[in-house]
Amino acid sequence: MKFFEPSRETWLHRANPALKLPLFVVLFVLTVLTHRIDASFYLACAFLLLLFCASGYPPWKTALLASGFALAFASASLTMILFGKGSEIWWSLGPVSISEESFYRGLHVGFRSIAFGSQGLLLVLTTSSTGLFYALMQRLKLSPKYAYSFMASIRLMPMALEELRIRRDALAVRGTGRGSFSLMRLPELYALPLLAQSIRRAQRTALAMEVKRFDTGKTRTYFYASPITWNDFAAFLLLAGTAAAALLLANGLPVFGLGDMRMDP
Amino acid sequence: MSGKGSPAASRRKGLTLTDVLVTVVVSLVLGVVYHVWASVSSIAGLLFVQSDELVYGMWFAASTLAFLLIRKPGVALIAEIAAAHLEIAFGSAYGIQLLLYSVVQGLAAELVFAAFRYRNTSAGVAGLAGVAAAAGSLLADIYYGYVAEYATWLIVLKYSLRAVSAFVIAGLLMYGLAKLLEKAGVTQSLRPVDRKEYDALDG
């Protein structure tokens, strides 16, 4: 069984990607415009919970994928905690100064990064690339030449990786690409042949696609239908409800009770 | 290019499927490089505070390289979006913000090329486009990562390193790579054909 295959389908899987993508972009903007730590804390919790419930993957897989959030949390918050502006200094040494403001702002940035990650992973796990581009072509009038190019590129990816492997082996057999100057010769030894091959292959593929009329815009038919259904409404309610619940909890049951996290909002 | 082009010449003016697919594939190869580069970046980050910014310019390389190869309006933006799309297609959790970052950075680079009316393909202009993309990423960082709340010396250090890196890697290095590809003869069939060259055939 392949790793990226949901074990069950949820409303989010069945929703039309052309609606789902804008919905997630709105969620992203909403999270970016969140400046209170209580709100960001609850947004992170709510979307993490939704990720586990609605991604359609078994919990252990979701947990494995979400484990990267710990690193994102640390890298987002540490710089802010150590080097952020603030007046209530707790501890300082050389360029490092930890203040109360920068500490909580660091946590806030960390919570936001978990919220972003959960939303992003939820979108990625419930949407297939093919479904997304067929929906964008049919619902949002994306020109087929872009849609089919992007879809074709996913199929060309394994070939590029294969070529990288062959190139590495070939250089190893010839004994080149080692020694102290190998880093300087990296563009010539790897980037040039890989790019040249890929560009030529892309051109051949594109010419074949043009001949087969993949770029015709008007009055074309599609292999997959991409309808708007009640699932879209359900997905909208689910996402909007989660965001609203998080913001209501932040108002009614604040954990930190602090105001805007910026110095001069 | 004169107004009355032959059908073949006028057909090649806008972006064709070939242009788009080649642009996307250039980003794809750079996407492979990016995965290696992520570890280069974390090693570089061990030197001093924010030293990973020294190699940050690689993240803007797709747009300049694609433009230097194809030389048409729009490819810089498409190249950035394609690089972000690759991350989404292979399951990155941070796909949405990469997508929005890529739009801002791609548009910034595109603006520089547009300012030179898409005619100037020198190393300097490519470097400038890289710096513009870096400025675009600063704009996005202010909203996304609250970087305006860092200590002032840190902001200056971080973004001047990034600008220099963008100029060198996205500008000069990609210019060199484009020259190598030109020498290898890959680019001949990619670029728009001048009216002059058709006239040369007629004469």
Coordinates of N, CA and C in Angstrom, one line a residue, chain A residues 63-222:
Chain A
A63 N 0.4 11.6 12.9 CA 1.4 12.0 14.0 C 2.8 12.1 13.4
L64 N 3.1 11.1 12.6 CA 4.5 11.1 11.9 C 4.7 12.4 11.1
L65 N 3.6 12.7 10.3 CA 3.7 13.8 9.4 C 3.7 15.1 10.2
A66 N 3.0 15.1 11.3 CA 2.9 16.4 12.1 C 4.1 16.5 13.0
S67 N 4.9 15.5 13.1 CA 6.1 15.7 14.1 C 7.0 16.8 13.6
G68 N 7.0 17.1 12.3 CA 7.8 18.2 11.9 C 7.5 19.6 12.5
F69 N 6.2 19.6 13.0 CA 5.8 20.9 13.6 C 6.6 21.3 14.8
A70 N 7.1 20.3 15.5 CA 7.9 20.6 16.7 C 9.1 21.4 16.3
L71 N 9.8 21.0 15.2 CA 11.0 21.7 14.7 C 10.6 23.1 14.2
A72 N 9.4 23.2 13.5 CA 8.9 24.5 13.0 C 8.6 25.4 14.2
F73 N 8.0 24.9 15.2 CA 7.7 25.7 16.4 C 9.0 26.2 17.0
A74 N 10.0 25.3 17.2 CA 11.3 25.7 17.8 C 12.0 26.8 16.9
S75 N 12.1 26.6 15.6 CA 12.8 27.5 14.8 C 12.1 28.8 14.7
A76 N 10.8 28.8 14.7 CA 10.0 30.1 14.6 C 10.1 30.8 15.9
S77 N 10.1 30.2 17.0 CA 10.0 30.9 18.3 C 11.3 31.3 18.8
L78 N 12.4 30.4 18.6 CA 13.7 30.7 19.3 C 14.3 32.0 18.9
T79 N 14.4 32.3 17.6 CA 15.0 33.6 17.2 C 14.3 34.7 17.8
M80 N 12.9 34.7 17.8 CA 12.2 35.8 18.4 C 12.4 35.9 19.9
I81 N 12.4 34.8 20.6 CA 12.6 34.8 22.1 C 14.0 35.4 22.4
L82 N 15.0 35.0 21.6 CA 16.4 35.4 21.9 C 16.7 36.8 21.5
F83 N 16.2 37.2 20.3 CA 16.6 38.4 19.8 C 15.5 39.5 19.6
G84 N 14.3 39.2 20.1 CA 13.2 40.1 19.9 C 13.3 41.4 20.7
K85 N 12.5 42.4 20.2 CA 12.5 43.6 21.0 C 11.7 43.5 22.2
G86 N 12.0 44.2 23.3 CA 11.2 44.2 24.5 C 11.8 45.0 25.6
S87 N 11.0 45.4 26.6 CA 11.5 46.3 27.6 C 11.7 45.6 28.9
E88 N 10.8 44.6 29.2 CA 10.9 43.9 30.5 C 11.9 42.8 30.4
I89 N 13.2 43.2 30.6 CA 14.3 42.2 30.3 C 14.3 41.2 31.5
W90 N 14.3 39.9 31.1 CA 14.5 38.8 32.1 C 15.9 38.4 32.2
W91 N 16.6 38.4 31.1 CA 18.0 37.9 31.1 C 18.7 38.4 29.8
S92 N 19.9 38.8 29.9 CA 20.6 39.2 28.7 C 22.1 38.9 28.8
L93 N 22.7 38.6 27.7 CA 24.1 38.2 27.6 C 24.6 38.5 26.2
G94 N 25.5 39.5 26.1 CA 25.9 40.0 24.7 C 24.8 40.4 23.9
P95 N 24.7 39.8 22.7 CA 23.6 40.2 21.8 C 22.2 39.6 22.2
V96 N 22.3 38.6 23.0 CA 21.0 37.9 23.4 C 20.3 38.7 24.5
S97 N 19.1 39.0 24.3 CA 18.3 39.5 25.5 C 16.9 39.0 25.4
I98 N 16.6 38.3 26.5 CA 15.2 37.7 26.5 C 14.3 38.6 27.4
S99 N 13.3 39.1 26.8 CA 12.4 40.0 27.5 C 11.0 39.3 27.6
E100 N 10.2 39.8 28.5 CA 8.9 39.2 28.7 C 8.1 39.2 27.3
E101 N 8.1 40.4 26.7 CA 7.4 40.6 25.5 C 7.9 39.6 24.4
S102 N 9.3 39.6 24.2 CA 9.8 38.7 23.2 C 9.5 37.3 23.5
F103 N 9.5 36.9 24.7 CA 9.2 35.5 25.1 C 7.8 35.1 24.6
Y104 N 6.8 35.9 25.0 CA 5.5 35.5 24.6 C 5.2 35.7 23.1
R105 N 5.9 36.7 22.5 CA 5.8 36.8 21.1 C 6.4 35.6 20.4
G106 N 7.5 35.1 20.9 CA 8.1 33.9 20.4 C 7.1 32.7 20.4
L107 N 6.5 32.5 21.6 CA 5.5 31.5 21.7 C 4.4 31.7 20.7
H108 N 3.9 32.9 20.6 CA 2.8 33.2 19.6 C 3.2 32.9 18.2
V109 N 4.4 33.2 17.8 CA 4.9 32.9 16.4 C 4.9 31.4 16.3
G110 N 5.4 30.7 17.3 CA 5.4 29.2 17.3 C 4.0 28.6 17.1
F111 N 3.1 29.1 17.9 CA 1.7 28.6 17.8 C 1.2 28.8 16.4
R112 N 1.4 30.0 15.9 CA 1.0 30.3 14.5 C 1.6 29.4 13.5
S113 N 2.8 29.0 13.7 CA 3.5 28.1 12.7 C 2.8 26.7 12.8
I114 N 2.4 26.3 14.0 CA 1.7 25.0 14.1 C 0.3 25.1 13.4
A115 N -0.4 26.3 13.6 CA -1.7 26.5 12.9 C -1.5 26.4 11.4
F116 N -0.5 27.1 10.9 CA -0.2 27.1 9.5 C 0.1 25.7 9.0
G117 N 0.9 25.0 9.7 CA 1.3 23.7 9.3 C 0.1 22.7 9.3
S118 N -0.7 22.8 10.3 CA -1.9 21.9 10.4 C -2.8 22.2 9.2
Q119 N -3.1 23.5 8.9 CA -3.9 23.9 7.8 C -3.3 23.4 6.5
G120 N -2.0 23.6 6.3 CA -1.4 23.2 5.1 C -1.4 21.7 4.9
L121 N -1.1 21.0 5.9 CA -1.1 19.5 5.8 C -2.5 19.0 5.6
L122 N -3.5 19.6 6.2 CA -4.9 19.2 5.9 C -5.2 19.4 4.5
L123 N -4.8 20.5 3.9 CA -5.1 20.7 2.5 C -4.3 19.7 1.6
V124 N -3.1 19.5 1.9 CA -2.3 18.6 1.1 C -2.8 17.1 1.2
L125 N -3.2 16.7 2.4 CA -3.6 15.3 2.6 C -4.9 15.0 2.0
T126 N -5.7 16.1 1.8 CA -7.1 15.8 1.3 C -7.3 16.2 -0.2
T127 N -6.2 16.6 -0.8 CA -6.3 17.1 -2.2 C -5.3 16.4 -3.1
S128 N -5.7 15.9 -4.3 CA -4.8 15.3 -5.2 C -4.4 16.4 -6.2
S129 N -3.2 16.4 -6.7 CA -2.7 17.4 -7.7 C -3.6 17.4 -8.9
T130 N -3.9 16.2 -9.4 CA -4.7 16.1 -10.6 C -6.1 16.7 -10.4
G131 N -6.7 16.4 -9.2 CA -8.0 16.9 -8.9 C -8.0 18.4 -8.9
L132 N -6.9 18.9 -8.3 CA -6.8 20.4 -8.1 C -6.8 21.1 -9.5
F133 N -5.9 20.5 -10.4 CA -5.8 21.2 -11.7 C -7.0 21.0 -12.6
Y134 N -7.7 19.9 -12.5 CA -8.9 19.7 -13.3 C -9.9 20.7 -12.8
A135 N -10.0 20.9 -11.4 CA -11.0 21.8 -10.9 C -10.6 23.3 -11.3
L136 N -9.3 23.6 -11.2 CA -9.0 25.0 -11.6 C -9.3 25.3 -13.0
M137 N -9.1 24.3 -13.9 CA -9.4 24.5 -15.3 C -10.9 24.7 -15.5
Q138 N -11.7 23.8 -14.9 CA -13.1 23.8 -15.2 C -13.9 24.9 -14.4
R139 N -13.5 25.1 -13.2 CA -14.2 26.1 -12.3 C -13.6 27.5 -12.4
L140 N -12.3 27.6 -12.4 CA -11.7 28.9 -12.4 C -11.1 29.4 -13.7
K141 N -11.3 28.6 -14.7 CA -10.9 29.0 -16.1 C -9.4 29.1 -16.2
L142 N -8.6 28.3 -15.5 CA -7.2 28.3 -15.7 C -6.9 27.7 -17.0
S143 N -5.9 28.4 -17.7 CA -5.6 27.9 -19.1 C -5.0 26.5 -19.1
P144 N -5.5 25.6 -19.9 CA -5.0 24.2 -19.9 C -3.5 24.1 -20.0
K145 N -2.9 25.0 -20.8 CA -1.5 24.9 -21.0 C -0.7 24.9 -19.6
Y146 N -1.2 25.7 -18.7 CA -0.6 25.8 -17.4 C -0.9 24.5 -16.6
A147 N -2.2 24.1 -16.6 CA -2.6 23.0 -15.8 C -1.9 21.7 -16.3
Y148 N -1.9 21.5 -17.6 CA -1.3 20.2 -18.0 C 0.2 20.3 -17.9
S149 N 0.9 21.4 -18.0 CA 2.3 21.5 -17.8 C 2.6 21.1 -16.3
F150 N 1.9 21.7 -15.4 CA 2.1 21.4 -14.0 C 1.9 19.9 -13.7
M151 N 0.8 19.4 -14.3 CA 0.6 18.0 -14.0 C 1.6 17.1 -14.6
A152 N 2.1 17.5 -15.9 CA 3.1 16.6 -16.5 C 4.4 16.7 -15.7
S153 N 4.7 17.8 -15.1 CA 6.0 18.0 -14.4 C 6.1 17.0 -13.2
I154 N 4.9 16.6 -12.6 CA 5.0 15.7 -11.5 C 5.4 14.3 -12.0
R155 N 5.0 14.0 -13.3 CA 5.4 12.7 -13.8 C 6.9 12.7 -14.3
L156 N 7.4 13.9 -14.6 CA 8.8 14.0 -15.0 C 9.8 14.0 -13.8
M157 N 9.2 14.2 -12.6 CA 10.1 14.3 -11.4 C 10.9 13.0 -11.2
P158 N 10.3 11.8 -11.2 CA 11.1 10.6 -11.0 C 12.2 10.5 -12.0
M159 N 12.0 10.9 -13.2 CA 13.0 10.8 -14.2 C 14.2 11.7 -13.9
A160 N 13.9 12.9 -13.4 CA 15.0 13.8 -13.0 C 15.8 13.2 -11.8
L161 N 15.1 12.5 -10.9 CA 15.8 11.9 -9.7 C 16.6 10.7 -10.2
E162 N 16.1 9.9 -11.1 CA 16.8 8.8 -11.7 C 18.1 9.2 -12.4
E163 N 18.0 10.4 -13.1 CA 19.2 10.9 -13.8 C 20.2 11.3 -12.8
L164 N 19.8 11.9 -11.7 CA 20.7 12.4 -10.7 C 21.5 11.2 -10.2
R165 N 20.8 10.1 -10.0 CA 21.4 8.9 -9.4 C 22.4 8.3 -10.4
I166 N 22.0 8.3 -11.7 CA 22.9 7.7 -12.7 C 24.2 8.6 -12.8
R167 N 23.9 9.9 -12.8 CA 25.1 10.8 -12.9 C 26.0 10.6 -11.8
R168 N 25.5 10.5 -10.6 CA 26.4 10.3 -9.4 C 27.2 9.0 -9.5
D169 N 26.5 8.0 -10.0 CA 27.2 6.7 -10.1 C 28.3 6.8 -11.2
A170 N 27.9 7.4 -12.3 CA 28.8 7.5 -13.4 C 30.1 8.3 -13.0
L171 N 29.9 9.4 -12.3 CA 31.1 10.2 -11.8 C 31.9 9.4 -10.8
A172 N 31.2 8.5 -10.0 CA 32.0 7.7 -9.1 C 32.8 6.7 -9.8
V173 N 32.3 6.1 -10.8 CA 33.0 5.1 -11.6 C 34.2 5.7 -12.3
R174 N 34.0 7.0 -12.8 CA 35.2 7.6 -13.4 C 36.1 8.3 -12.4
G175 N 35.7 8.3 -11.2 CA 36.6 8.9 -10.2 C 36.7 10.4 -10.2
T176 N 35.7 11.1 -10.9 CA 35.7 12.5 -10.9 C 34.8 13.0 -9.8
G177 N 34.8 14.3 -9.6 CA 33.9 14.9 -8.7 C 34.3 14.7 -7.2
R178 N 35.6 14.3 -7.0 CA 36.0 14.2 -5.6 C 37.1 15.2 -5.4
G179 N 37.6 15.4 -4.1 CA 38.7 16.3 -3.9 C 38.2 17.6 -3.4
S180 N 39.1 18.5 -3.2 CA 38.8 19.8 -2.5 C 38.0 20.7 -3.4
F181 N 38.2 20.6 -4.7 CA 37.5 21.6 -5.6 C 36.2 21.0 -6.1
S182 N 35.7 19.9 -5.6 CA 34.5 19.3 -6.1 C 33.3 20.2 -5.9
L183 N 33.3 21.0 -4.9 CA 32.1 21.9 -4.6 C 32.0 23.0 -5.7
M184 N 33.2 23.4 -6.1 CA 33.3 24.5 -7.2 C 32.8 23.9 -8.5
R185 N 33.0 22.6 -8.7 CA 32.7 22.1 -10.0 C 31.2 21.5 -10.0
L186 N 30.5 21.7 -8.9 CA 29.2 21.1 -8.8 C 28.2 21.6 -9.9
P187 N 28.2 22.9 -10.3 CA 27.3 23.3 -11.4 C 27.7 22.6 -12.7
E188 N 29.0 22.5 -13.0 CA 29.4 21.9 -14.2 C 29.1 20.4 -14.3
L189 N 29.4 19.7 -13.1 CA 29.3 18.3 -13.1 C 27.8 17.8 -13.0
Y190 N 27.0 18.5 -12.2 CA 25.7 18.0 -12.0 C 24.6 18.9 -12.6
A191 N 24.6 20.2 -12.3 CA 23.5 21.1 -12.7 C 23.4 21.1 -14.2
L192 N 24.5 21.3 -14.9 CA 24.5 21.4 -16.4 C 23.9 20.2 -17.1
P193 N 24.5 19.0 -16.9 CA 23.9 17.8 -17.6 C 22.4 17.5 -17.2
L194 N 22.1 17.7 -15.9 CA 20.7 17.4 -15.5 C 19.8 18.4 -16.1
L195 N 20.1 19.7 -16.1 CA 19.2 20.7 -16.6 C 19.1 20.5 -18.1
A196 N 20.2 20.2 -18.8 CA 20.2 20.1 -20.3 C 19.3 18.9 -20.6
Q197 N 19.4 17.8 -20.0 CA 18.6 16.6 -20.3 C 17.1 16.9 -20.0
S198 N 16.9 17.5 -18.8 CA 15.5 17.8 -18.5 C 14.8 18.8 -19.4
I199 N 15.6 19.8 -19.8 CA 15.0 20.8 -20.7 C 14.7 20.1 -22.1
R200 N 15.6 19.3 -22.6 CA 15.3 18.7 -23.9 C 14.2 17.7 -23.8
R201 N 14.1 17.0 -22.7 CA 13.0 16.1 -22.5 C 11.6 16.9 -22.4
A202 N 11.7 18.0 -21.7 CA 10.5 18.8 -21.5 C 10.0 19.3 -22.9
Q203 N 11.0 19.7 -23.7 CA 10.6 20.2 -25.1 C 10.0 19.1 -25.9
R204 N 10.6 17.9 -25.9 CA 10.0 16.8 -26.7 C 8.6 16.5 -26.2
T205 N 8.4 16.5 -24.8 CA 7.1 16.2 -24.3 C 6.1 17.2 -24.7
A206 N 6.5 18.5 -24.6 CA 5.6 19.6 -24.8 C 5.2 19.6 -26.3
L207 N 6.1 19.3 -27.2 CA 5.8 19.3 -28.6 C 4.7 18.2 -28.8
A208 N 4.9 17.1 -28.2 CA 3.9 16.0 -28.4 C 2.6 16.4 -27.8
M209 N 2.6 17.1 -26.7 CA 1.4 17.6 -26.1 C 0.7 18.7 -26.9
E210 N 1.5 19.5 -27.5 CA 0.9 20.6 -28.4 C 0.2 19.9 -29.6
V211 N 0.9 18.9 -30.2 CA 0.3 18.2 -31.3 C -1.0 17.5 -30.9
K212 N -1.1 17.0 -29.7 CA -2.3 16.4 -29.2 C -3.3 17.4 -28.7
R213 N -3.0 18.7 -28.9 CA -4.0 19.7 -28.5 C -4.2 19.8 -27.0
F214 N -3.2 19.6 -26.2 CA -3.4 19.8 -24.8 C -3.5 21.3 -24.4
D215 N -3.1 22.2 -25.3 CA -3.2 23.6 -25.0 C -4.4 24.3 -25.5
T216 N -5.3 23.6 -26.2 CA -6.5 24.2 -26.7 C -7.4 24.7 -25.5
G217 N -7.8 26.0 -25.6 CA -8.5 26.5 -24.5 C -10.0 26.3 -24.6
K218 N -10.6 26.8 -25.7 CA -12.1 26.9 -25.7 C -12.7 25.5 -26.2
T219 N -13.9 25.3 -25.7 CA -14.7 24.2 -26.1 C -13.9 22.9 -26.1
R220 N -13.4 22.6 -24.9 CA -12.7 21.3 -24.8 C -13.5 20.4 -23.8
T221 N -13.2 19.2 -23.8 CA -13.9 18.3 -22.8 C -12.8 17.8 -21.8
Y222 N -13.2 17.3 -20.7 CA -12.3 16.9 -19.7 C -12.5 15.4 -19.3

